[in-house]
Amino acid sequence: MSKKTGEKKSNDSPFEEDNHIPFWISFTTYLGYGVLIGMGYLREMYRQFFPAKSRATRKGYAPLLRDFDDFYTRRLYTRIRDCWNRPINTRPGARFGVMERVSDDYNISFKLTGNTIPCVNLSSYNYLGFAENPPFVLDAVKESIRRYGVGAASASAESGMTSPLQKLEKLTAEFCGKEDAVVIGMGFATNSTTLPVIAGKGCLLISDCLNHASLVAGARGSEAKIKVFKHNNFQQLEAVIKKAIWQGQPRTHKPWNKIMIVVEGIYSMEGEILNLKKIVEIKNKYNCLLYVDEAHSIGAIGATGRGVCEYMNVPSSEVDLLMGTYTKSFGSIGGYIAGDRDVIRMLRENTGGAVCASSLPAGCAQQALSALEVVMGRDGTDHGKKALASIASNARFFRKGLVDLGLTVYGDDASPVIPALLYNPAKMPAFSRECIKRGLAVVVVGYPATPLIESRVRFCISAGHNMEDLTAALEIIKEVRDLVMIKYSPENEKKV
């Protein structure tokens, strides 16, 4: 089915159809960027004759940013900077308090007014509701902090391996169906410091073009060669692998030491779930390795929360390395790599995230451990089972609600990340500001995180949301939709 309707796509297709954007929408979006950039360059010309002393580069110093980066930041991003980095003063639960800010210098700086805006929270990664610190998790976390302190003050390879962290690694491996797991103190660093160790000289990394920046950083930090294939285009992926095997390494044409396919379980900007069956089929056909980033899928999809392997009914043994984070579904921080015992031992001894960086603090490890025990039912309750059922039903309900409002929605039904297209750059700040006025906190996303003409709002659904929260959010979105004119699929509109 069409990705753009918000209905569930067929995962049997070898590659997704291209997203068709109507000509008029494309034209007006490009025109909007043209006006913004044109006016920006006019102001740059003015600045050459009348420089602002406060923003001029000091004599003898090099500029901090490259020319276009500097231009984009000052002339485009700064104009709408109030839509991001909004401070909150409560837990990031289903509802939270956003601290009101004002700016007297066109968003260069902000001042807090002292007021709090109560909002329905559709912006936080809190898929199973554990960020709200439920008492059946919080008590164990408080005891862990009391015993071990707040910080680890050492790498896990030295004296930073606490009992909660050790138990977390063991339980994570069991949950993922792997022999062992290593935990890194930061999700981004899990990818960026692990890939350079896994893939060295003579290796080839084949990466989906929409992979997260942490995967890109890790691939670029390695000594491996990198090839990119079009998102979800398995025909092109197979062609890239065939050519790599046929040609071998550059200049020498020796066979590659290893070829590894790098993909994500859920693509966070698209809300799409990986067609793991097709990837595994290709991987086995050409004897490649497979690295799957489950940051947004572990704990969020699958009957028991075991991510894309369970959701797609693929044994975890078919995936060589499973990466995930404790940020999204488990209310903590950090990430992990799960795999064969020998591989994990090598990573534990060599990856910078484990050897050089401070280990995951015991309180954070205990939060992830307790949440994982709840999801697995080890706490003797059905809290985890209820949370998994709630996130699945909430995601389906809200996605259908957006489609019924006539919005262009991307992704799969089961995904807790639901993007809706805004297209025009001016509609990003308009949508965000109008929503916050009405008590709805959302995240808008644009270039370079998305294609230039596919600016969007990204809704994050939680098991902590109830029907009242989601219905209220849909009513606000309906009102804002008419104000900013984003009803791009009127044929789907129904009464909500």
Tab-separated table of C-alpha atoms in Angstrom:
chain	number	residue	atom	x	y	z
A	1	MET	CA	0.000	0.000	0.000
A	2	SER	CA	1.075	3.572	-0.412
A	3	LYS	CA	3.512	4.890	2.117
A	4	LYS	CA	1.894	8.309	1.881
A	5	THR	CA	-1.581	7.352	3.085
A	6	GLY	CA	-0.371	6.245	6.469
A	7	GLU	CA	-1.756	2.769	5.901
A	8	LYS	CA	0.438	-0.277	6.452
A	9	LYS	CA	2.725	-1.039	3.522
A	10	SER	CA	3.361	-4.462	2.139
A	11	ASN	CA	6.713	-5.741	3.345
A	12	ASP	CA	6.896	-8.212	0.460
A	13	SER	CA	7.838	-5.563	-2.068
A	14	PRO	CA	11.534	-5.621	-3.021
A	15	PHE	CA	11.676	-1.875	-2.851
A	16	GLU	CA	9.335	0.962	-2.004
A	17	GLU	CA	7.733	3.106	-4.629
A	18	ASP	CA	9.075	6.632	-4.899
A	19	ASN	CA	7.089	9.231	-2.997
A	20	HIS	CA	5.248	11.331	-5.523
A	21	ILE	CA	5.060	14.988	-4.536
A	22	PRO	CA	2.566	17.053	-6.568
A	23	PHE	CA	4.145	19.645	-8.845
A	24	TRP	CA	2.436	22.619	-7.207
A	25	ILE	CA	3.695	21.617	-3.752
A	26	SER	CA	7.230	21.099	-5.080
A	27	PHE	CA	7.163	24.427	-6.925
A	28	THR	CA	5.934	26.478	-3.959
A	29	THR	CA	8.373	24.745	-1.589
A	30	TYR	CA	11.361	25.459	-3.831
A	31	LEU	CA	10.053	28.995	-4.271
A	32	GLY	CA	9.886	29.415	-0.496
A	33	TYR	CA	13.503	28.332	-0.102
A	34	GLY	CA	14.472	30.543	-3.041
A	35	VAL	CA	12.940	33.609	-1.380
A	36	LEU	CA	14.581	32.814	1.970
A	37	ILE	CA	18.009	32.227	0.441
A	38	GLY	CA	17.695	35.220	-1.909
A	39	MET	CA	16.774	37.582	0.912
A	40	GLY	CA	19.553	36.068	2.987
A	41	TYR	CA	22.165	36.871	0.356
A	42	LEU	CA	20.812	40.411	0.019
A	43	ARG	CA	21.331	40.830	3.744
A	44	GLU	CA	24.811	39.335	3.373
A	45	MET	CA	25.636	42.017	0.809
A	46	TYR	CA	24.391	44.658	3.217
A	47	ARG	CA	26.535	43.119	5.929
A	48	GLN	CA	29.662	43.546	3.780
A	49	PHE	CA	29.186	47.332	3.874
A	50	PHE	CA	27.727	47.641	7.376
A	51	PRO	CA	29.148	44.751	9.465
A	52	ALA	CA	27.673	43.974	12.851
A	53	LYS	CA	30.538	44.280	15.322
A	54	SER	CA	29.046	41.724	17.702
A	55	ARG	CA	28.979	39.055	14.960
A	56	ALA	CA	32.216	39.844	13.111
A	57	THR	CA	35.112	37.376	13.212
A	58	ARG	CA	37.877	38.762	15.419
A	59	LYS	CA	41.001	39.903	13.631
A	60	GLY	CA	43.554	37.126	13.420
A	61	TYR	CA	40.984	34.374	14.000
A	62	ALA	CA	39.489	31.979	11.470
A	63	PRO	CA	35.684	31.745	11.195
A	64	LEU	CA	34.210	28.911	13.253
A	65	LEU	CA	31.897	27.748	10.469
A	66	ARG	CA	32.311	27.258	6.761
A	67	ASP	CA	30.714	29.873	4.541
A	68	PHE	CA	27.427	28.126	3.712
A	69	ASP	CA	27.105	26.594	7.194
A	70	ASP	CA	27.440	30.068	8.644
A	71	PHE	CA	24.949	31.483	6.151
A	72	TYR	CA	22.403	28.702	6.735
A	73	THR	CA	22.671	29.032	10.501
A	74	ARG	CA	22.258	32.804	10.596
A	75	ARG	CA	19.795	33.403	7.759
A	76	LEU	CA	17.563	30.339	7.915
A	77	TYR	CA	17.930	28.370	11.146
A	78	THR	CA	18.188	31.319	13.553
A	79	ARG	CA	14.926	32.788	12.233
A	80	ILE	CA	13.033	29.742	13.585
A	81	ARG	CA	15.358	28.645	16.397
A	82	ASP	CA	12.604	29.146	18.956
A	83	CYS	CA	10.992	25.924	17.648
A	84	TRP	CA	13.797	23.792	19.124
A	85	ASN	CA	15.703	23.446	22.401
A	86	ARG	CA	12.650	24.365	24.450
A	87	PRO	CA	13.402	23.760	28.147
A	88	ILE	CA	11.001	21.716	30.283
A	89	ASN	CA	10.563	21.664	34.051
A	90	THR	CA	8.842	18.307	34.596
A	91	ARG	CA	9.426	14.689	33.684
A	92	PRO	CA	9.022	13.997	29.947
A	93	GLY	CA	5.815	12.027	30.392
A	94	ALA	CA	2.570	11.988	28.424
A	95	ARG	CA	2.074	15.590	29.555
A	96	PHE	CA	4.801	17.973	30.671
A	97	GLY	CA	5.580	21.630	31.345
A	98	VAL	CA	7.393	23.725	28.733
A	99	MET	CA	9.172	26.798	30.100
A	100	GLU	CA	8.042	29.873	28.171
A	101	ARG	CA	10.788	31.935	26.484
A	102	VAL	CA	10.962	35.253	24.672
A	103	SER	CA	13.645	36.790	22.485
A	104	ASP	CA	14.468	40.468	22.020
A	105	ASP	CA	17.172	39.909	19.390
A	106	TYR	CA	15.486	37.751	16.744
A	107	ASN	CA	16.228	34.385	18.367
A	108	ILE	CA	19.932	34.947	18.967
A	109	SER	CA	19.275	34.634	22.691
A	110	PHE	CA	16.268	33.822	24.895
A	111	LYS	CA	14.949	34.848	28.276
A	112	LEU	CA	12.656	32.781	30.461
A	113	THR	CA	9.413	34.503	31.454
A	114	GLY	CA	8.844	32.350	34.526
A	115	ASN	CA	5.643	30.897	33.058
A	116	THR	CA	5.066	27.220	32.315
A	117	ILE	CA	2.995	26.003	29.371
A	118	PRO	CA	1.254	22.671	30.174
A	119	CYS	CA	1.427	20.495	27.052
A	120	VAL	CA	0.493	17.118	25.692
A	121	ASN	CA	3.908	15.666	24.895
A	122	LEU	CA	4.285	14.222	21.383
A	123	SER	CA	7.971	15.099	21.150
A	124	SER	CA	9.803	12.784	23.575
A	125	TYR	CA	11.123	9.269	23.029
A	126	ASN	CA	9.185	7.590	25.805
A	127	TYR	CA	7.708	4.644	23.997
A	128	LEU	CA	6.850	2.463	26.988
A	129	GLY	CA	6.301	5.259	29.505
A	130	PHE	CA	9.322	4.507	31.700
A	131	ALA	CA	10.560	8.120	31.558
A	132	GLU	CA	7.742	8.967	33.963
A	133	ASN	CA	9.607	6.994	36.651
A	134	PRO	CA	6.864	4.586	37.755
A	135	PRO	CA	7.346	3.488	41.391
A	136	PHE	CA	7.956	-0.159	40.464
A	137	VAL	CA	11.129	1.046	38.687
A	138	LEU	CA	12.000	4.207	40.610
A	139	ASP	CA	12.544	2.513	43.989
A	140	ALA	CA	15.307	0.281	42.625
A	141	VAL	CA	16.927	3.248	40.868
A	142	LYS	CA	16.988	5.333	44.049
A	143	GLU	CA	18.564	2.464	45.974
A	144	SER	CA	21.188	2.062	43.249
A	145	ILE	CA	22.082	5.771	43.374
A	146	ARG	CA	22.277	5.646	47.168
A	147	ARG	CA	24.681	2.711	47.024
A	148	TYR	CA	26.839	3.514	43.981
A	149	GLY	CA	26.528	7.293	43.646
A	150	VAL	CA	25.590	9.389	40.642
A	151	GLY	CA	28.653	9.005	38.406
A	152	ALA	CA	30.799	6.011	37.462
A	153	ALA	CA	34.063	8.031	37.471
A	154	SER	CA	35.782	5.364	35.390
A	155	ALA	CA	35.530	3.329	32.214
A	156	SER	CA	33.938	-0.094	32.461
A	157	ALA	CA	37.300	-1.612	31.458
A	158	GLU	CA	38.821	-0.150	34.635
A	159	SER	CA	36.709	0.232	37.776
A	160	GLY	CA	33.412	1.382	36.270
A	161	MET	CA	31.778	-2.041	35.964
A	162	THR	CA	29.105	-1.986	38.656
A	163	SER	CA	26.780	-4.845	39.561
A	164	PRO	CA	23.712	-3.234	37.870
A	165	LEU	CA	25.745	-2.688	34.685
A	166	GLN	CA	26.990	-6.267	34.683
A	167	LYS	CA	23.461	-7.583	35.153
A	168	LEU	CA	22.193	-5.248	32.423
A	169	GLU	CA	24.673	-6.614	29.873
A	170	LYS	CA	23.685	-10.179	30.708
A	171	LEU	CA	19.936	-9.515	30.570
A	172	THR	CA	20.239	-7.466	27.368
A	173	ALA	CA	21.978	-10.365	25.644
A	174	GLU	CA	19.250	-12.743	26.802
A	175	PHE	CA	16.492	-10.349	25.684
A	176	CYS	CA	18.067	-10.011	22.229
A	177	GLY	CA	18.676	-13.730	21.862
A	178	LYS	CA	22.461	-13.315	21.719
A	179	GLU	CA	25.375	-14.819	23.638
A	180	ASP	CA	26.696	-11.548	25.071
A	181	ALA	CA	26.322	-7.769	24.996
A	182	VAL	CA	28.478	-4.734	25.729
A	183	VAL	CA	26.913	-1.528	27.067
A	184	ILE	CA	28.202	1.925	26.055
A	185	GLY	CA	27.364	5.066	28.036
A	186	MET	CA	25.919	6.981	25.065
A	187	GLY	CA	23.647	5.820	22.253
A	188	PHE	CA	25.369	7.894	19.549
A	189	ALA	CA	28.777	6.679	20.674
A	190	THR	CA	27.608	3.071	20.516
A	191	ASN	CA	27.537	3.323	16.729
A	192	SER	CA	30.265	5.903	16.203
A	193	THR	CA	32.896	4.087	18.307
A	194	THR	CA	31.927	0.501	17.473
A	195	LEU	CA	31.829	0.514	13.671
A	196	PRO	CA	35.491	1.640	13.357
A	197	VAL	CA	36.494	-1.429	15.403
A	198	ILE	CA	34.291	-3.873	13.508
A	199	ALA	CA	35.251	-2.711	10.018
A	200	GLY	CA	38.854	-1.965	9.142
A	201	LYS	CA	41.084	-1.998	6.076
A	202	GLY	CA	39.920	-4.353	3.394
A	203	CYS	CA	36.297	-4.235	4.588
A	204	LEU	CA	33.247	-2.831	2.844
A	205	LEU	CA	30.297	-1.188	4.619
A	206	ILE	CA	27.076	-0.965	2.592
A	207	SER	CA	24.782	1.585	4.209
A	208	ASP	CA	21.178	2.652	3.657
A	209	CYS	CA	21.177	6.299	2.533
A	210	LEU	CA	18.801	7.255	5.369
A	211	ASN	CA	20.884	5.758	8.171
A	212	HIS	CA	21.279	7.825	11.333
A	213	ALA	CA	24.154	10.292	11.713
A	214	SER	CA	25.795	8.058	14.341
A	215	LEU	CA	26.065	5.240	11.801
A	216	VAL	CA	27.443	7.673	9.226
A	217	ALA	CA	30.012	8.961	11.740
A	218	GLY	CA	31.039	5.419	12.666
A	219	ALA	CA	31.393	4.362	9.045
A	220	ARG	CA	33.436	7.448	8.169
A	221	GLY	CA	35.618	6.914	11.228
A	222	SER	CA	36.536	3.422	10.123
A	223	GLU	CA	39.175	2.454	7.570
A	224	ALA	CA	36.580	0.543	5.587
A	225	LYS	CA	35.279	1.546	2.166
A	226	ILE	CA	31.687	2.742	2.111
A	227	LYS	CA	28.945	2.203	-0.442
A	228	VAL	CA	25.437	3.654	-0.104
A	229	PHE	CA	22.209	2.267	-1.519
A	230	LYS	CA	18.885	4.005	-2.017
A	231	HIS	CA	16.564	3.656	0.949
A	232	ASN	CA	14.676	0.344	0.912
A	233	ASN	CA	15.783	-0.342	-2.670
A	234	PHE	CA	16.825	-3.956	-2.311
A	235	GLN	CA	17.343	-4.322	-6.032
A	236	GLN	CA	20.031	-1.640	-5.884
A	237	LEU	CA	21.494	-3.155	-2.705
A	238	GLU	CA	21.922	-6.469	-4.478
A	239	ALA	CA	23.509	-4.736	-7.461
A	240	VAL	CA	26.008	-2.950	-5.175
A	241	ILE	CA	26.958	-6.247	-3.511
A	242	LYS	CA	27.350	-8.050	-6.846
A	243	LYS	CA	29.596	-5.315	-8.214
A	244	ALA	CA	31.681	-5.246	-5.021
A	245	ILE	CA	32.229	-8.994	-5.136
A	246	TRP	CA	33.034	-8.925	-8.841
A	247	GLN	CA	35.483	-5.980	-8.703
A	248	GLY	CA	36.999	-6.648	-5.286
A	249	GLN	CA	39.038	-4.020	-3.452
A	250	PRO	CA	40.157	-0.861	-5.280
A	251	ARG	CA	43.455	-1.121	-7.206
A	252	THR	CA	44.398	-4.592	-5.910
A	253	HIS	CA	41.074	-6.284	-6.762
A	254	LYS	CA	41.624	-8.669	-3.866
A	255	PRO	CA	38.469	-10.124	-2.291
A	256	TRP	CA	37.006	-8.066	0.534
A	257	ASN	CA	37.869	-9.242	4.043
A	258	LYS	CA	34.215	-8.761	4.950
A	259	ILE	CA	31.147	-7.051	3.521
A	260	MET	CA	28.709	-5.710	6.105
A	261	ILE	CA	25.218	-4.345	5.446
A	262	VAL	CA	24.244	-1.568	7.886
A	263	VAL	CA	20.550	-0.735	8.342
A	264	GLU	CA	18.043	0.444	10.968
A	265	GLY	CA	15.082	-1.377	12.522
A	266	ILE	CA	12.856	1.721	12.401
A	267	TYR	CA	13.948	4.774	10.446
A	268	SER	CA	13.253	7.630	12.823
A	269	MET	CA	12.558	10.291	10.199
A	270	GLU	CA	10.371	8.031	8.077
A	271	GLY	CA	8.561	5.890	10.650
A	272	GLU	CA	9.322	2.884	8.433
A	273	ILE	CA	10.040	-0.602	9.726
A	274	LEU	CA	12.886	-2.475	8.070
A	275	ASN	CA	11.973	-5.328	5.729
A	276	LEU	CA	14.340	-7.606	7.632
A	277	LYS	CA	13.302	-10.767	5.781
A	278	LYS	CA	14.450	-9.340	2.466
A	279	ILE	CA	17.699	-8.009	3.922
A	280	VAL	CA	18.485	-11.390	5.509
A	281	GLU	CA	17.712	-13.135	2.228
A	282	ILE	CA	20.247	-10.944	0.404
A	283	LYS	CA	22.767	-11.208	3.226
A	284	ASN	CA	22.681	-15.001	3.164
A	285	LYS	CA	22.731	-15.163	-0.630
A	286	TYR	CA	26.033	-13.280	-0.822
A	287	ASN	CA	27.520	-14.350	2.535
A	288	CYS	CA	27.570	-10.808	3.989
A	289	LEU	CA	27.402	-9.690	7.598
A	290	LEU	CA	24.428	-7.720	8.948
A	291	TYR	CA	24.399	-4.850	11.478
A	292	VAL	CA	20.956	-3.632	12.568
A	293	ASP	CA	20.453	-0.444	14.590
A	294	GLU	CA	17.389	-1.023	16.782
A	295	ALA	CA	17.441	2.293	18.631
A	296	HIS	CA	13.784	2.985	17.796
A	297	SER	CA	12.509	-0.582	17.462
A	298	ILE	CA	13.774	-2.475	20.514
A	299	GLY	CA	11.078	-2.461	23.179
A	300	ALA	CA	8.658	-0.680	20.857
A	301	ILE	CA	7.555	-3.346	18.371
A	302	GLY	CA	7.101	-7.099	18.464
A	303	ALA	CA	4.722	-9.139	20.621
A	304	THR	CA	7.141	-9.095	23.572
A	305	GLY	CA	9.072	-5.950	22.617
A	306	ARG	CA	12.039	-7.735	21.090
A	307	GLY	CA	12.173	-5.403	18.131
A	308	VAL	CA	12.302	-5.898	14.400
A	309	CYS	CA	13.465	-9.533	14.545
A	310	GLU	CA	10.374	-10.534	16.474
A	311	TYR	CA	8.086	-8.234	14.476
A	312	MET	CA	9.285	-9.704	11.159
A	313	ASN	CA	9.486	-13.256	12.563
A	314	VAL	CA	13.203	-13.523	11.801
A	315	PRO	CA	15.477	-15.417	14.250
A	316	SER	CA	17.954	-13.081	15.939
A	317	SER	CA	20.695	-15.515	14.926
A	318	GLU	CA	20.259	-14.235	11.353
A	319	VAL	CA	21.550	-10.802	12.416
A	320	ASP	CA	25.245	-10.727	13.251
A	321	LEU	CA	25.189	-7.599	15.416
A	322	LEU	CA	22.157	-6.002	17.053
A	323	MET	CA	22.589	-2.457	18.284
A	324	GLY	CA	20.044	-0.663	20.458
A	325	THR	CA	19.647	2.104	23.009
A	326	TYR	CA	18.034	2.393	26.428
A	327	THR	CA	16.885	5.939	25.673
A	328	LYS	CA	13.681	5.386	23.751
A	329	SER	CA	11.831	2.459	25.320
A	330	PHE	CA	13.502	2.085	28.705
A	331	GLY	CA	13.670	5.639	30.061
A	332	SER	CA	17.443	5.692	30.572
A	333	ILE	CA	20.571	6.504	28.534
A	334	GLY	CA	23.278	4.560	26.764
A	335	GLY	CA	23.318	1.827	24.153
A	336	TYR	CA	24.432	-1.735	23.570
A	337	ILE	CA	25.819	-4.103	20.972
A	338	ALA	CA	24.654	-7.725	21.201
A	339	GLY	CA	26.256	-10.576	19.305
A	340	ASP	CA	28.458	-13.666	19.531
A	341	ARG	CA	30.560	-13.933	22.678
A	342	ASP	CA	33.932	-13.694	20.915
A	343	VAL	CA	32.894	-10.609	18.941
A	344	ILE	CA	31.552	-8.848	22.027
A	345	ARG	CA	34.742	-9.663	23.957
A	346	MET	CA	36.757	-8.044	21.175
A	347	LEU	CA	34.522	-4.953	21.228
A	348	ARG	CA	34.672	-4.706	25.009
A	349	GLU	CA	38.468	-4.640	24.827
A	350	ASN	CA	38.863	-2.303	21.841
A	351	THR	CA	35.948	0.068	21.279
A	352	GLY	CA	36.546	3.589	22.566
A	353	GLY	CA	33.064	3.806	24.078
A	354	ALA	CA	33.932	0.995	26.504
A	355	VAL	CA	37.663	1.500	27.012
A	356	CYS	CA	38.078	5.280	27.057
A	357	ALA	CA	34.711	6.754	28.106
A	358	SER	CA	33.112	6.725	31.536
A	359	SER	CA	30.786	3.758	31.888
A	360	LEU	CA	27.022	3.956	32.248
A	361	PRO	CA	26.290	5.210	35.805
A	362	ALA	CA	24.776	2.603	38.101
A	363	GLY	CA	21.515	4.532	38.512
A	364	CYS	CA	21.020	4.672	34.739
A	365	ALA	CA	21.994	1.016	34.385
A	366	GLN	CA	19.480	0.098	37.080
A	367	GLN	CA	16.749	2.121	35.340
A	368	ALA	CA	17.344	0.199	32.094
A	369	LEU	CA	17.681	-3.107	33.963
A	370	SER	CA	14.454	-2.652	35.935
A	371	ALA	CA	12.552	-1.511	32.842
A	372	LEU	CA	13.850	-4.523	30.923
A	373	GLU	CA	12.758	-6.840	33.728
A	374	VAL	CA	9.283	-5.298	33.611
A	375	VAL	CA	9.054	-5.768	29.840
A	376	MET	CA	10.146	-9.399	30.212
A	377	GLY	CA	7.664	-9.970	33.043
A	378	ARG	CA	10.468	-10.760	35.518
A	379	ASP	CA	8.910	-8.408	38.080
A	380	GLY	CA	5.935	-10.736	38.484
A	381	THR	CA	3.431	-8.228	37.063
A	382	ASP	CA	1.793	-7.583	33.702
A	383	HIS	CA	2.958	-3.941	33.541
A	384	GLY	CA	5.236	-4.706	30.602
A	385	LYS	CA	2.594	-6.618	28.682
A	386	LYS	CA	0.110	-3.765	29.138
A	387	ALA	CA	2.660	-1.160	28.017
A	388	LEU	CA	3.443	-3.101	24.836
A	389	ALA	CA	-0.253	-3.445	24.033
A	390	SER	CA	-0.797	0.258	24.755
A	391	ILE	CA	2.012	1.539	22.498
A	392	ALA	CA	0.752	-0.638	19.629
A	393	SER	CA	-2.881	0.494	19.933
A	394	ASN	CA	-1.935	4.151	20.519
A	395	ALA	CA	0.276	4.214	17.426
A	396	ARG	CA	-2.458	2.735	15.237
A	397	PHE	CA	-5.122	5.068	16.643
A	398	PHE	CA	-3.071	8.230	16.225
A	399	ARG	CA	-1.804	7.375	12.753
A	400	LYS	CA	-5.361	6.692	11.585
A	401	GLY	CA	-6.462	9.972	13.160
A	402	LEU	CA	-3.848	11.918	11.191
A	403	VAL	CA	-4.790	10.180	7.950
A	404	ASP	CA	-8.470	10.930	8.617
A	405	LEU	CA	-7.535	14.601	8.998
A	406	GLY	CA	-6.216	14.596	5.434
A	407	LEU	CA	-2.518	14.814	6.353
A	408	THR	CA	0.187	13.109	4.310
A	409	VAL	CA	1.580	10.530	6.716
A	410	TYR	CA	4.671	8.347	6.281
A	411	GLY	CA	5.586	5.005	7.786
A	412	ASP	CA	4.133	1.741	9.096
A	413	ASP	CA	1.137	1.248	11.385
A	414	ALA	CA	3.178	-0.362	14.169
A	415	SER	CA	5.812	2.387	14.310
A	416	PRO	CA	5.619	4.716	17.350
A	417	VAL	CA	7.301	7.406	15.211
A	418	ILE	CA	4.743	9.073	12.937
A	419	PRO	CA	5.916	11.765	10.476
A	420	ALA	CA	3.423	14.050	8.705
A	421	LEU	CA	4.551	16.179	5.771
A	422	LEU	CA	4.656	19.998	5.961
A	423	TYR	CA	6.807	20.547	2.835
A	424	ASN	CA	7.098	24.356	2.825
A	425	PRO	CA	9.875	25.726	5.100
A	426	ALA	CA	7.595	28.473	6.453
A	427	LYS	CA	5.117	25.868	7.662
A	428	MET	CA	7.609	24.327	10.087
A	429	PRO	CA	7.734	27.281	12.495
A	430	ALA	CA	4.071	28.087	11.879
A	431	PHE	CA	2.954	24.582	12.834
A	432	SER	CA	5.273	24.366	15.853
A	433	ARG	CA	4.362	27.785	17.246
A	434	GLU	CA	0.609	27.334	16.784
A	435	CYS	CA	0.729	23.925	18.466
A	436	ILE	CA	2.673	25.181	21.500
A	437	LYS	CA	0.189	28.036	21.881
A	438	ARG	CA	-2.575	25.448	22.205
A	439	GLY	CA	-0.708	23.164	24.605
A	440	LEU	CA	0.775	20.603	22.220
A	441	ALA	CA	4.530	19.970	22.089
A	442	VAL	CA	5.785	18.597	18.769
A	443	VAL	CA	9.067	18.318	16.874
A	444	VAL	CA	9.389	19.781	13.381
A	445	VAL	CA	12.214	18.600	11.154
A	446	GLY	CA	13.700	20.025	7.975
A	447	TYR	CA	16.795	20.044	5.802
A	448	PRO	CA	19.484	18.703	6.248
A	449	ALA	CA	17.832	16.046	8.438
A	450	THR	CA	15.270	15.458	5.671
A	451	PRO	CA	15.258	15.989	1.896
A	452	LEU	CA	15.000	19.693	1.053
A	453	ILE	CA	11.319	19.698	0.080
A	454	GLU	CA	10.123	17.128	2.643
A	455	SER	CA	10.013	19.156	5.864
A	456	ARG	CA	7.799	17.410	8.377
A	457	VAL	CA	6.451	17.187	11.889
A	458	ARG	CA	7.420	14.034	13.749
A	459	PHE	CA	5.042	12.732	16.406
A	460	CYS	CA	6.348	10.302	19.023
A	461	ILE	CA	3.685	8.128	20.636
A	462	SER	CA	3.975	6.634	24.116
A	463	ALA	CA	2.291	3.870	26.061
A	464	GLY	CA	1.811	6.563	28.703
A	465	HIS	CA	-0.676	8.426	26.493
A	466	ASN	CA	-4.341	7.743	27.099
A	467	MET	CA	-7.203	8.279	24.674
A	468	GLU	CA	-7.896	11.694	26.193
A	469	ASP	CA	-4.330	12.840	25.435
A	470	LEU	CA	-4.377	11.595	21.858
A	471	THR	CA	-7.881	12.866	21.094
A	472	ALA	CA	-6.987	16.304	22.468
A	473	ALA	CA	-3.839	16.312	20.331
A	474	LEU	CA	-5.806	15.431	17.191
A	475	GLU	CA	-8.276	18.242	17.858
A	476	ILE	CA	-5.407	20.732	18.166
A	477	ILE	CA	-3.762	19.379	15.014
A	478	LYS	CA	-7.065	19.707	13.155
A	479	GLU	CA	-7.297	23.373	14.125
A	480	VAL	CA	-3.652	24.099	13.276
A	481	ARG	CA	-3.939	22.125	10.029
A	482	ASP	CA	-6.476	24.617	8.731
A	483	LEU	CA	-4.395	27.599	9.859
A	484	VAL	CA	-1.190	26.507	8.134
A	485	MET	CA	-2.931	24.682	5.282
A	486	ILE	CA	-1.349	21.215	5.379
A	487	LYS	CA	-4.363	19.162	4.304
A	488	TYR	CA	-2.521	17.644	1.349
A	489	SER	CA	-4.659	14.483	1.178
A	490	PRO	CA	-8.244	15.769	1.440
A	491	GLU	CA	-9.598	12.562	-0.062
A	492	ASN	CA	-8.700	10.751	3.183
A	493	GLU	CA	-10.382	13.259	5.483
A	494	LYS	CA	-13.032	11.920	7.818
A	495	LYS	CA	-14.805	13.296	10.821
A	496	VAL	CA	-12.667	12.802	13.928
